[in-house]
Amino acid sequence: KYKDYFSNREFIISTAIAVFFLAISLVINFYAGIYATINQSNHVTDIILSNIRVYDVGHVFTYGAVLFWLFIIFLFLKEPRRIPFILKSIALFVVIRAIFVSLTHLGPFPTQLPLESDIISKFSFGGDLFFSGHTGLPYLMSLIFWENKPLRILFFLSAVTFGAIVLMAHLHYSIDVLSAFFITYSIFHIAKKMFGKDREIFNAGLPNSENGK
């Protein structure tokens, strides 16, 4: 499979662009998170967080996310035709979320569970709350793999589970979690329009390729 795909010039270029776009999106996310955290204001009350105690689910929050990303890596390494569309969709998600993060700077909820994780600290800074990436990214994968019913259900349940976890840990406001589903749905359809050829390869493989059947 790799020989067929990575001997195709157009596929190689598309994959290189996807990797570059993802790298740029992570840089944008980094500075957006720092900016939002530096400028964060006071916290606000929340219909859920104000009425439930904080739960110690930090390990699930951290290592559940690690397992999620390892599984994503496995999925597109198993089928290289998936690589460009998945990477570009994730990059688009990260960039759009960074824009939202930069707009409004609510402070974290005062009872937020403290996280002692070098992994999470590289991607989350405290003031980058809206909207929830832990909820949105699994839902994005659910939409991407919609035709694969087991993966669709798995990723959707992951999105709901992560949404519940960040609320239990008081790491996100309820609006961060709920809005993630609606915004991510829009992002997916933007990605399908922007990366139409990559979506076709994701679904059917390269034209005239046996691997695409």
PDB file of C-alpha atoms in Angstrom:
ATOM      1  CA  LYS A   1       0.000   0.000   0.000  1.00  0.00           C
ATOM      2  CA  TYR A   2       2.727   2.457   0.945  1.00  0.00           C
ATOM      3  CA  LYS A   3       4.640   1.728  -2.245  1.00  0.00           C
ATOM      4  CA  ASP A   4       1.574   2.503  -4.366  1.00  0.00           C
ATOM      5  CA  TYR A   5       0.637   5.674  -2.525  1.00  0.00           C
ATOM      6  CA  PHE A   6       4.072   7.141  -1.971  1.00  0.00           C
ATOM      7  CA  SER A   7       5.098   6.575  -5.550  1.00  0.00           C
ATOM      8  CA  ASN A   8       2.245   8.883  -6.558  1.00  0.00           C
ATOM      9  CA  ARG A   9       3.523  12.447  -6.848  1.00  0.00           C
ATOM     10  CA  GLU A  10       0.168  14.108  -6.197  1.00  0.00           C
ATOM     11  CA  PHE A  11      -0.386  12.033  -3.051  1.00  0.00           C
ATOM     12  CA  ILE A  12       3.120  12.824  -1.758  1.00  0.00           C
ATOM     13  CA  ILE A  13       2.566  16.564  -2.274  1.00  0.00           C
ATOM     14  CA  SER A  14      -0.843  16.421  -0.588  1.00  0.00           C
ATOM     15  CA  THR A  15       0.596  14.543   2.394  1.00  0.00           C
ATOM     16  CA  ALA A  16       3.491  17.006   2.708  1.00  0.00           C
ATOM     17  CA  ILE A  17       1.036  19.927   2.639  1.00  0.00           C
ATOM     18  CA  ALA A  18      -1.078  18.189   5.295  1.00  0.00           C
ATOM     19  CA  VAL A  19       1.925  17.735   7.596  1.00  0.00           C
ATOM     20  CA  PHE A  20       2.987  21.354   7.070  1.00  0.00           C
ATOM     21  CA  PHE A  21      -0.564  22.628   7.694  1.00  0.00           C
ATOM     22  CA  LEU A  22      -0.782  20.594  10.891  1.00  0.00           C
ATOM     23  CA  ALA A  23       2.570  21.927  12.123  1.00  0.00           C
ATOM     24  CA  ILE A  24       1.496  25.517  11.432  1.00  0.00           C
ATOM     25  CA  SER A  25      -1.834  24.939  13.173  1.00  0.00           C
ATOM     26  CA  LEU A  26      -0.065  23.728  16.321  1.00  0.00           C
ATOM     27  CA  VAL A  27       2.111  26.849  16.365  1.00  0.00           C
ATOM     28  CA  ILE A  28      -0.997  29.029  15.988  1.00  0.00           C
ATOM     29  CA  ASN A  29      -2.692  27.056  18.767  1.00  0.00           C
ATOM     30  CA  PHE A  30       0.323  27.546  21.039  1.00  0.00           C
ATOM     31  CA  TYR A  31       0.329  31.335  20.732  1.00  0.00           C
ATOM     32  CA  ALA A  32      -3.476  31.593  20.878  1.00  0.00           C
ATOM     33  CA  GLY A  33      -3.468  29.594  24.122  1.00  0.00           C
ATOM     34  CA  ILE A  34      -0.762  31.748  25.681  1.00  0.00           C
ATOM     35  CA  TYR A  35      -2.524  34.948  24.592  1.00  0.00           C
ATOM     36  CA  ALA A  36      -5.858  33.821  26.023  1.00  0.00           C
ATOM     37  CA  THR A  37      -4.271  32.709  29.294  1.00  0.00           C
ATOM     38  CA  ILE A  38      -2.359  35.961  29.783  1.00  0.00           C
ATOM     39  CA  ASN A  39      -5.529  37.969  29.154  1.00  0.00           C
ATOM     40  CA  GLN A  40      -7.976  35.743  30.995  1.00  0.00           C
ATOM     41  CA  SER A  41     -10.566  37.490  33.137  1.00  0.00           C
ATOM     42  CA  ASN A  42     -12.737  36.261  35.997  1.00  0.00           C
ATOM     43  CA  HIS A  43     -14.636  33.003  36.024  1.00  0.00           C
ATOM     44  CA  VAL A  44     -18.414  32.852  35.616  1.00  0.00           C
ATOM     45  CA  THR A  45     -21.090  30.640  37.124  1.00  0.00           C
ATOM     46  CA  ASP A  46     -22.165  27.558  35.204  1.00  0.00           C
ATOM     47  CA  ILE A  47     -25.381  25.563  35.408  1.00  0.00           C
ATOM     48  CA  ILE A  48     -23.470  22.267  35.670  1.00  0.00           C
ATOM     49  CA  LEU A  49     -20.180  23.150  37.335  1.00  0.00           C
ATOM     50  CA  SER A  50     -21.902  25.221  40.000  1.00  0.00           C
ATOM     51  CA  ASN A  51     -24.008  22.239  40.990  1.00  0.00           C
ATOM     52  CA  ILE A  52     -21.587  19.297  40.980  1.00  0.00           C
ATOM     53  CA  ARG A  53     -18.434  18.682  42.956  1.00  0.00           C
ATOM     54  CA  VAL A  54     -15.091  18.237  41.227  1.00  0.00           C
ATOM     55  CA  TYR A  55     -14.050  14.646  40.511  1.00  0.00           C
ATOM     56  CA  ASP A  56     -10.489  13.340  40.328  1.00  0.00           C
ATOM     57  CA  VAL A  57     -10.483  12.178  36.713  1.00  0.00           C
ATOM     58  CA  GLY A  58      -7.171  13.749  35.724  1.00  0.00           C
ATOM     59  CA  HIS A  59      -5.558  10.461  34.691  1.00  0.00           C
ATOM     60  CA  VAL A  60      -8.493   9.614  32.429  1.00  0.00           C
ATOM     61  CA  PHE A  61      -8.359  13.125  30.951  1.00  0.00           C
ATOM     62  CA  THR A  62      -4.646  12.837  30.193  1.00  0.00           C
ATOM     63  CA  TYR A  63      -4.025   9.216  29.311  1.00  0.00           C
ATOM     64  CA  GLY A  64      -7.408   8.754  27.647  1.00  0.00           C
ATOM     65  CA  ALA A  65      -6.363  11.499  25.221  1.00  0.00           C
ATOM     66  CA  VAL A  66      -2.998   9.776  24.644  1.00  0.00           C
ATOM     67  CA  LEU A  67      -4.720   6.477  23.861  1.00  0.00           C
ATOM     68  CA  PHE A  68      -7.134   8.294  21.567  1.00  0.00           C
ATOM     69  CA  TRP A  69      -4.294   9.805  19.521  1.00  0.00           C
ATOM     70  CA  LEU A  70      -2.378   6.531  19.373  1.00  0.00           C
ATOM     71  CA  PHE A  71      -5.494   4.916  17.946  1.00  0.00           C
ATOM     72  CA  ILE A  72      -5.840   7.693  15.345  1.00  0.00           C
ATOM     73  CA  ILE A  73      -2.208   7.197  14.320  1.00  0.00           C
ATOM     74  CA  PHE A  74      -2.848   3.463  13.997  1.00  0.00           C
ATOM     75  CA  LEU A  75      -5.885   4.063  11.774  1.00  0.00           C
ATOM     76  CA  PHE A  76      -4.133   6.209   9.217  1.00  0.00           C
ATOM     77  CA  LEU A  77      -0.890   4.238   9.250  1.00  0.00           C
ATOM     78  CA  LYS A  78      -2.944   1.124   8.533  1.00  0.00           C
ATOM     79  CA  GLU A  79      -4.542   2.804   5.503  1.00  0.00           C
ATOM     80  CA  PRO A  80      -2.244   5.493   4.023  1.00  0.00           C
ATOM     81  CA  ARG A  81      -5.082   6.799   1.822  1.00  0.00           C
ATOM     82  CA  ARG A  82      -6.544   8.288   5.004  1.00  0.00           C
ATOM     83  CA  ILE A  83      -3.503  10.379   5.919  1.00  0.00           C
ATOM     84  CA  PRO A  84      -3.995  13.665   3.965  1.00  0.00           C
ATOM     85  CA  PHE A  85      -7.680  14.176   4.758  1.00  0.00           C
ATOM     86  CA  ILE A  86      -7.362  13.301   8.457  1.00  0.00           C
ATOM     87  CA  LEU A  87      -4.326  15.547   8.981  1.00  0.00           C
ATOM     88  CA  LYS A  88      -5.814  18.478   7.078  1.00  0.00           C
ATOM     89  CA  SER A  89      -9.138  18.163   8.907  1.00  0.00           C
ATOM     90  CA  ILE A  90      -7.387  18.113  12.283  1.00  0.00           C
ATOM     91  CA  ALA A  91      -5.270  21.109  11.286  1.00  0.00           C
ATOM     92  CA  LEU A  92      -8.371  23.035  10.205  1.00  0.00           C
ATOM     93  CA  PHE A  93     -10.028  22.150  13.511  1.00  0.00           C
ATOM     94  CA  VAL A  94      -7.006  23.392  15.482  1.00  0.00           C
ATOM     95  CA  VAL A  95      -6.806  26.679  13.562  1.00  0.00           C
ATOM     96  CA  ILE A  96     -10.525  27.427  13.909  1.00  0.00           C
ATOM     97  CA  ARG A  97     -10.439  26.569  17.600  1.00  0.00           C
ATOM     98  CA  ALA A  98      -7.414  28.853  18.051  1.00  0.00           C
ATOM     99  CA  ILE A  99      -9.440  31.701  16.530  1.00  0.00           C
ATOM    100  CA  PHE A 100     -12.278  31.076  18.992  1.00  0.00           C
ATOM    101  CA  VAL A 101      -9.800  30.846  21.885  1.00  0.00           C
ATOM    102  CA  SER A 102      -8.374  34.229  20.936  1.00  0.00           C
ATOM    103  CA  LEU A 103     -11.718  36.023  21.017  1.00  0.00           C
ATOM    104  CA  THR A 104     -13.009  35.628  24.584  1.00  0.00           C
ATOM    105  CA  HIS A 105     -10.875  35.091  27.680  1.00  0.00           C
ATOM    106  CA  LEU A 106     -12.907  33.648  30.517  1.00  0.00           C
ATOM    107  CA  GLY A 107     -10.929  32.518  33.507  1.00  0.00           C
ATOM    108  CA  PRO A 108     -11.048  28.855  34.527  1.00  0.00           C
ATOM    109  CA  PHE A 109     -13.632  27.716  37.041  1.00  0.00           C
ATOM    110  CA  PRO A 110     -12.208  28.190  40.578  1.00  0.00           C
ATOM    111  CA  THR A 111     -12.587  24.522  41.572  1.00  0.00           C
ATOM    112  CA  GLN A 112     -10.851  23.277  38.431  1.00  0.00           C
ATOM    113  CA  LEU A 113      -8.972  20.024  38.971  1.00  0.00           C
ATOM    114  CA  PRO A 114      -5.224  20.745  38.965  1.00  0.00           C
ATOM    115  CA  LEU A 115      -3.420  18.755  36.279  1.00  0.00           C
ATOM    116  CA  GLU A 116       0.171  17.735  36.753  1.00  0.00           C
ATOM    117  CA  SER A 117       0.992  16.539  33.270  1.00  0.00           C
ATOM    118  CA  ASP A 118       3.832  17.607  31.000  1.00  0.00           C
ATOM    119  CA  ILE A 119       1.854  16.205  28.067  1.00  0.00           C
ATOM    120  CA  ILE A 120      -1.240  18.365  28.535  1.00  0.00           C
ATOM    121  CA  SER A 121       0.779  21.475  29.433  1.00  0.00           C
ATOM    122  CA  LYS A 122       2.262  21.469  25.908  1.00  0.00           C
ATOM    123  CA  PHE A 123      -1.189  21.901  24.344  1.00  0.00           C
ATOM    124  CA  SER A 124      -3.401  23.530  26.993  1.00  0.00           C
ATOM    125  CA  PHE A 125      -2.581  26.649  29.003  1.00  0.00           C
ATOM    126  CA  GLY A 126      -5.547  27.325  31.274  1.00  0.00           C
ATOM    127  CA  GLY A 127      -7.309  30.171  29.492  1.00  0.00           C
ATOM    128  CA  ASP A 128      -7.938  28.373  26.207  1.00  0.00           C
ATOM    129  CA  LEU A 129     -11.404  27.093  27.078  1.00  0.00           C
ATOM    130  CA  PHE A 130     -13.804  27.723  24.206  1.00  0.00           C
ATOM    131  CA  PHE A 131     -14.467  25.282  22.713  1.00  0.00           C
ATOM    132  CA  SER A 132     -13.509  21.864  24.103  1.00  0.00           C
ATOM    133  CA  GLY A 133     -10.920  20.083  21.982  1.00  0.00           C
ATOM    134  CA  HIS A 134     -11.292  16.933  24.058  1.00  0.00           C
ATOM    135  CA  THR A 135     -14.924  16.814  22.936  1.00  0.00           C
ATOM    136  CA  GLY A 136     -14.613  18.200  19.425  1.00  0.00           C
ATOM    137  CA  LEU A 137     -11.780  16.090  18.044  1.00  0.00           C
ATOM    138  CA  PRO A 138     -13.345  12.687  18.814  1.00  0.00           C
ATOM    139  CA  TYR A 139     -16.587  13.969  17.303  1.00  0.00           C
ATOM    140  CA  LEU A 140     -14.661  15.112  14.214  1.00  0.00           C
ATOM    141  CA  MET A 141     -13.289  11.578  13.871  1.00  0.00           C
ATOM    142  CA  SER A 142     -16.819  10.216  14.245  1.00  0.00           C
ATOM    143  CA  LEU A 143     -17.927  12.368  11.300  1.00  0.00           C
ATOM    144  CA  ILE A 144     -14.871  11.464   9.219  1.00  0.00           C
ATOM    145  CA  PHE A 145     -15.438   7.729   9.750  1.00  0.00           C
ATOM    146  CA  TRP A 146     -19.240   8.004   9.551  1.00  0.00           C
ATOM    147  CA  GLU A 147     -19.554   5.207   6.978  1.00  0.00           C
ATOM    148  CA  ASN A 148     -17.702   2.832   9.319  1.00  0.00           C
ATOM    149  CA  LYS A 149     -20.388   2.142  11.910  1.00  0.00           C
ATOM    150  CA  PRO A 150     -18.163   0.633  14.674  1.00  0.00           C
ATOM    151  CA  LEU A 151     -15.696   3.551  14.443  1.00  0.00           C
ATOM    152  CA  ARG A 152     -18.519   6.079  14.200  1.00  0.00           C
ATOM    153  CA  ILE A 153     -20.052   4.785  17.425  1.00  0.00           C
ATOM    154  CA  LEU A 154     -16.683   4.453  19.173  1.00  0.00           C
ATOM    155  CA  PHE A 155     -15.640   8.019  18.385  1.00  0.00           C
ATOM    156  CA  PHE A 156     -19.044   9.482  19.212  1.00  0.00           C
ATOM    157  CA  LEU A 157     -19.051   7.717  22.588  1.00  0.00           C
ATOM    158  CA  SER A 158     -15.489   8.997  23.119  1.00  0.00           C
ATOM    159  CA  ALA A 159     -16.665  12.557  22.470  1.00  0.00           C
ATOM    160  CA  VAL A 160     -19.509  12.194  24.963  1.00  0.00           C
ATOM    161  CA  THR A 161     -17.204  10.536  27.508  1.00  0.00           C
ATOM    162  CA  PHE A 162     -14.518  13.206  27.228  1.00  0.00           C
ATOM    163  CA  GLY A 163     -17.210  15.881  27.453  1.00  0.00           C
ATOM    164  CA  ALA A 164     -18.432  14.360  30.706  1.00  0.00           C
ATOM    165  CA  ILE A 165     -14.877  14.057  32.040  1.00  0.00           C
ATOM    166  CA  VAL A 166     -13.935  17.703  31.448  1.00  0.00           C
ATOM    167  CA  LEU A 167     -17.146  18.769  33.189  1.00  0.00           C
ATOM    168  CA  MET A 168     -16.550  16.400  36.106  1.00  0.00           C
ATOM    169  CA  ALA A 169     -13.055  17.849  36.487  1.00  0.00           C
ATOM    170  CA  HIS A 170     -14.378  21.425  36.060  1.00  0.00           C
ATOM    171  CA  LEU A 171     -11.833  21.876  33.253  1.00  0.00           C
ATOM    172  CA  HIS A 172     -14.358  23.331  30.807  1.00  0.00           C
ATOM    173  CA  TYR A 173     -17.598  25.223  31.074  1.00  0.00           C
ATOM    174  CA  SER A 174     -20.715  23.445  29.854  1.00  0.00           C
ATOM    175  CA  ILE A 175     -20.933  25.817  26.878  1.00  0.00           C
ATOM    176  CA  ASP A 176     -17.425  24.721  25.821  1.00  0.00           C
ATOM    177  CA  VAL A 177     -18.594  21.126  25.629  1.00  0.00           C
ATOM    178  CA  LEU A 178     -22.016  21.638  24.074  1.00  0.00           C
ATOM    179  CA  SER A 179     -20.825  24.077  21.418  1.00  0.00           C
ATOM    180  CA  ALA A 180     -18.022  21.703  20.384  1.00  0.00           C
ATOM    181  CA  PHE A 181     -20.511  19.401  18.676  1.00  0.00           C
ATOM    182  CA  PHE A 182     -22.098  22.171  16.601  1.00  0.00           C
ATOM    183  CA  ILE A 183     -18.842  23.913  15.656  1.00  0.00           C
ATOM    184  CA  THR A 184     -17.110  20.634  14.829  1.00  0.00           C
ATOM    185  CA  TYR A 185     -19.979  19.628  12.556  1.00  0.00           C
ATOM    186  CA  SER A 186     -19.425  22.845  10.595  1.00  0.00           C
ATOM    187  CA  ILE A 187     -15.659  22.295  10.507  1.00  0.00           C
ATOM    188  CA  PHE A 188     -16.136  18.820   9.029  1.00  0.00           C
ATOM    189  CA  HIS A 189     -18.286  20.156   6.193  1.00  0.00           C
ATOM    190  CA  ILE A 190     -15.796  22.966   5.536  1.00  0.00           C
ATOM    191  CA  ALA A 191     -13.039  20.338   5.364  1.00  0.00           C
ATOM    192  CA  LYS A 192     -15.030  18.280   2.852  1.00  0.00           C
ATOM    193  CA  LYS A 193     -15.354  21.345   0.624  1.00  0.00           C
ATOM    194  CA  MET A 194     -11.760  22.510   1.014  1.00  0.00           C
ATOM    195  CA  PHE A 195     -10.136  19.099   0.714  1.00  0.00           C
ATOM    196  CA  GLY A 196     -12.497  17.387  -1.697  1.00  0.00           C
ATOM    197  CA  LYS A 197      -9.842  15.380  -3.545  1.00  0.00           C
ATOM    198  CA  ASP A 198      -8.357  14.165  -0.265  1.00  0.00           C
ATOM    199  CA  ARG A 199     -11.822  13.108   0.855  1.00  0.00           C
ATOM    200  CA  GLU A 200     -12.276  11.113  -2.361  1.00  0.00           C
ATOM    201  CA  ILE A 201      -8.948   9.365  -1.790  1.00  0.00           C
ATOM    202  CA  PHE A 202      -9.929   8.738   1.845  1.00  0.00           C
ATOM    203  CA  ASN A 203     -13.088   6.978   0.675  1.00  0.00           C
ATOM    204  CA  ALA A 204     -11.953   5.206  -2.486  1.00  0.00           C
ATOM    205  CA  GLY A 205      -8.173   5.351  -2.701  1.00  0.00           C
ATOM    206  CA  LEU A 206      -6.207   6.587  -5.676  1.00  0.00           C
ATOM    207  CA  PRO A 207      -7.908   6.426  -9.089  1.00  0.00           C
ATOM    208  CA  ASN A 208      -7.200   3.132 -10.877  1.00  0.00           C
ATOM    209  CA  SER A 209      -5.607   1.742  -7.729  1.00  0.00           C
ATOM    210  CA  GLU A 210      -6.478  -1.709  -6.450  1.00  0.00           C
ATOM    211  CA  ASN A 211      -5.930  -0.393  -2.928  1.00  0.00           C
ATOM    212  CA  GLY A 212      -8.836   1.962  -3.439  1.00  0.00           C
ATOM    213  CA  LYS A 213     -11.352  -0.842  -3.876  1.00  0.00           C
TER     214      LYS A 213
END
